[in-house]
GROMACS .gro file of C-alpha atoms in nm:
model
  100
    1UNK     CA    1   2.219   2.321   5.335
    2UNK     CA    2   2.055   2.161   5.634
    3UNK     CA    3   1.792   1.895   5.595
    4UNK     CA    4   1.684   1.896   5.958
    5UNK     CA    5   1.415   2.103   6.129
    6UNK     CA    6   1.387   2.123   6.509
    7UNK     CA    7   1.063   2.151   6.706
    8UNK     CA    8   0.984   2.276   7.058
    9UNK     CA    9   0.938   1.928   7.210
   10UNK     CA   10   1.296   1.815   7.135
   11UNK     CA   11   1.211   1.636   6.813
   12UNK     CA   12   1.365   1.696   6.474
   13UNK     CA   13   1.250   1.615   6.123
   14UNK     CA   14   1.495   1.514   5.852
   15UNK     CA   15   1.342   1.641   5.528
   16UNK     CA   16   1.572   1.435   5.308
   17UNK     CA   17   1.505   1.103   5.487
   18UNK     CA   18   1.145   1.193   5.590
   19UNK     CA   19   1.222   1.086   5.948
   20UNK     CA   20   1.099   1.235   6.275
   21UNK     CA   21   1.336   1.166   6.564
   22UNK     CA   22   1.315   1.223   6.938
   23UNK     CA   23   1.648   1.398   6.995
   24UNK     CA   24   1.739   1.275   7.343
   25UNK     CA   25   1.672   0.905   7.286
   26UNK     CA   26   1.742   0.914   6.909
   27UNK     CA   27   1.421   0.712   6.872
   28UNK     CA   28   1.237   0.737   6.540
   29UNK     CA   29   0.874   0.846   6.553
   30UNK     CA   30   0.665   0.700   6.273
   31UNK     CA   31   0.464   0.935   6.052
   32UNK     CA   32   0.180   0.843   5.819
   33UNK     CA   33   0.196   0.953   5.456
   34UNK     CA   34  -0.066   1.224   5.522
   35UNK     CA   35   0.128   1.350   5.826
   36UNK     CA   36   0.441   1.377   5.609
   37UNK     CA   37   0.250   1.569   5.339
   38UNK     CA   38   0.101   1.803   5.602
   39UNK     CA   39   0.432   1.858   5.783
   40UNK     CA   40   0.626   1.923   5.463
   41UNK     CA   41   0.358   2.163   5.337
   42UNK     CA   42   0.382   2.355   5.665
   43UNK     CA   43   0.761   2.363   5.634
   44UNK     CA   44   0.746   2.480   5.273
   45UNK     CA   45   0.528   2.775   5.379
   46UNK     CA   46   0.669   2.815   5.732
   47UNK     CA   47   0.625   3.194   5.743
   48UNK     CA   48   0.267   3.181   5.618
   49UNK     CA   49  -0.072   3.120   5.774
   50UNK     CA   50  -0.233   2.843   5.569
   51UNK     CA   51  -0.611   2.832   5.539
   52UNK     CA   52  -0.807   2.520   5.631
   53UNK     CA   53  -0.942   2.501   5.274
   54UNK     CA   54  -0.590   2.509   5.131
   55UNK     CA   55  -0.475   2.234   5.368
   56UNK     CA   56  -0.775   2.018   5.281
   57UNK     CA   57  -0.712   2.057   4.906
   58UNK     CA   58  -0.346   1.960   4.950
   59UNK     CA   59  -0.422   1.656   5.167
   60UNK     CA   60  -0.729   1.510   4.999
   61UNK     CA   61  -0.792   1.482   4.627
   62UNK     CA   62  -1.152   1.379   4.691
   63UNK     CA   63  -1.336   1.663   4.864
   64UNK     CA   64  -1.574   1.411   5.030
   65UNK     CA   65  -1.292   1.308   5.263
   66UNK     CA   66  -1.177   1.664   5.326
   67UNK     CA   67  -1.392   1.738   5.630
   68UNK     CA   68  -1.305   1.980   5.909
   69UNK     CA   69  -1.300   1.693   6.157
   70UNK     CA   70  -1.064   1.488   5.937
   71UNK     CA   71  -0.825   1.785   5.919
   72UNK     CA   72  -0.845   1.852   6.295
   73UNK     CA   73  -0.783   1.484   6.365
   74UNK     CA   74  -0.474   1.484   6.143
   75UNK     CA   75  -0.348   1.811   6.298
   76UNK     CA   76  -0.391   1.666   6.647
   77UNK     CA   77  -0.201   1.349   6.557
   78UNK     CA   78   0.084   1.556   6.413
   79UNK     CA   79   0.083   1.791   6.715
   80UNK     CA   80   0.118   1.489   6.944
   81UNK     CA   81   0.435   1.392   6.757
   82UNK     CA   82   0.603   1.732   6.703
   83UNK     CA   83   0.470   1.915   7.010
   84UNK     CA   84   0.133   2.068   7.093
   85UNK     CA   85   0.264   2.423   7.048
   86UNK     CA   86   0.434   2.354   6.714
   87UNK     CA   87   0.117   2.413   6.514
   88UNK     CA   88  -0.067   2.732   6.593
   89UNK     CA   89  -0.436   2.787   6.514
   90UNK     CA   90  -0.512   3.141   6.401
   91UNK     CA   91  -0.883   3.161   6.469
   92UNK     CA   92  -1.093   3.213   6.158
   93UNK     CA   93  -0.786   3.223   5.932
   94UNK     CA   94  -0.596   2.894   5.940
   95UNK     CA   95  -0.285   2.729   6.080
   96UNK     CA   96   0.085   2.805   6.104
   97UNK     CA   97   0.388   2.601   6.205
   98UNK     CA   98   0.617   2.730   6.481
   99UNK     CA   99   0.978   2.613   6.479
  100UNK     CA  100   1.236   2.614   6.758
   0.00000   0.00000   0.00000
């Protein structure tokens, strides 16, 4: 099977190597460990809307760190790397990843 997932902004993520690459320049884009966990969770449930509470429980073991602003900050950082339109916010429900 394929280990690569393509996003709208001409980047691709290699699941096996855990690498995000800008396709045209072949330049690697660094991801933090939390960004990798978030991205791979989205990919695992790519056809599902994931609630903010579920995302927070996956990303943070300690609920004190699992604030809405911490999640939004992480989502924005990931959006910057994979494309603003690659993560969709479903108001009042949660988030969903959109692939090319």
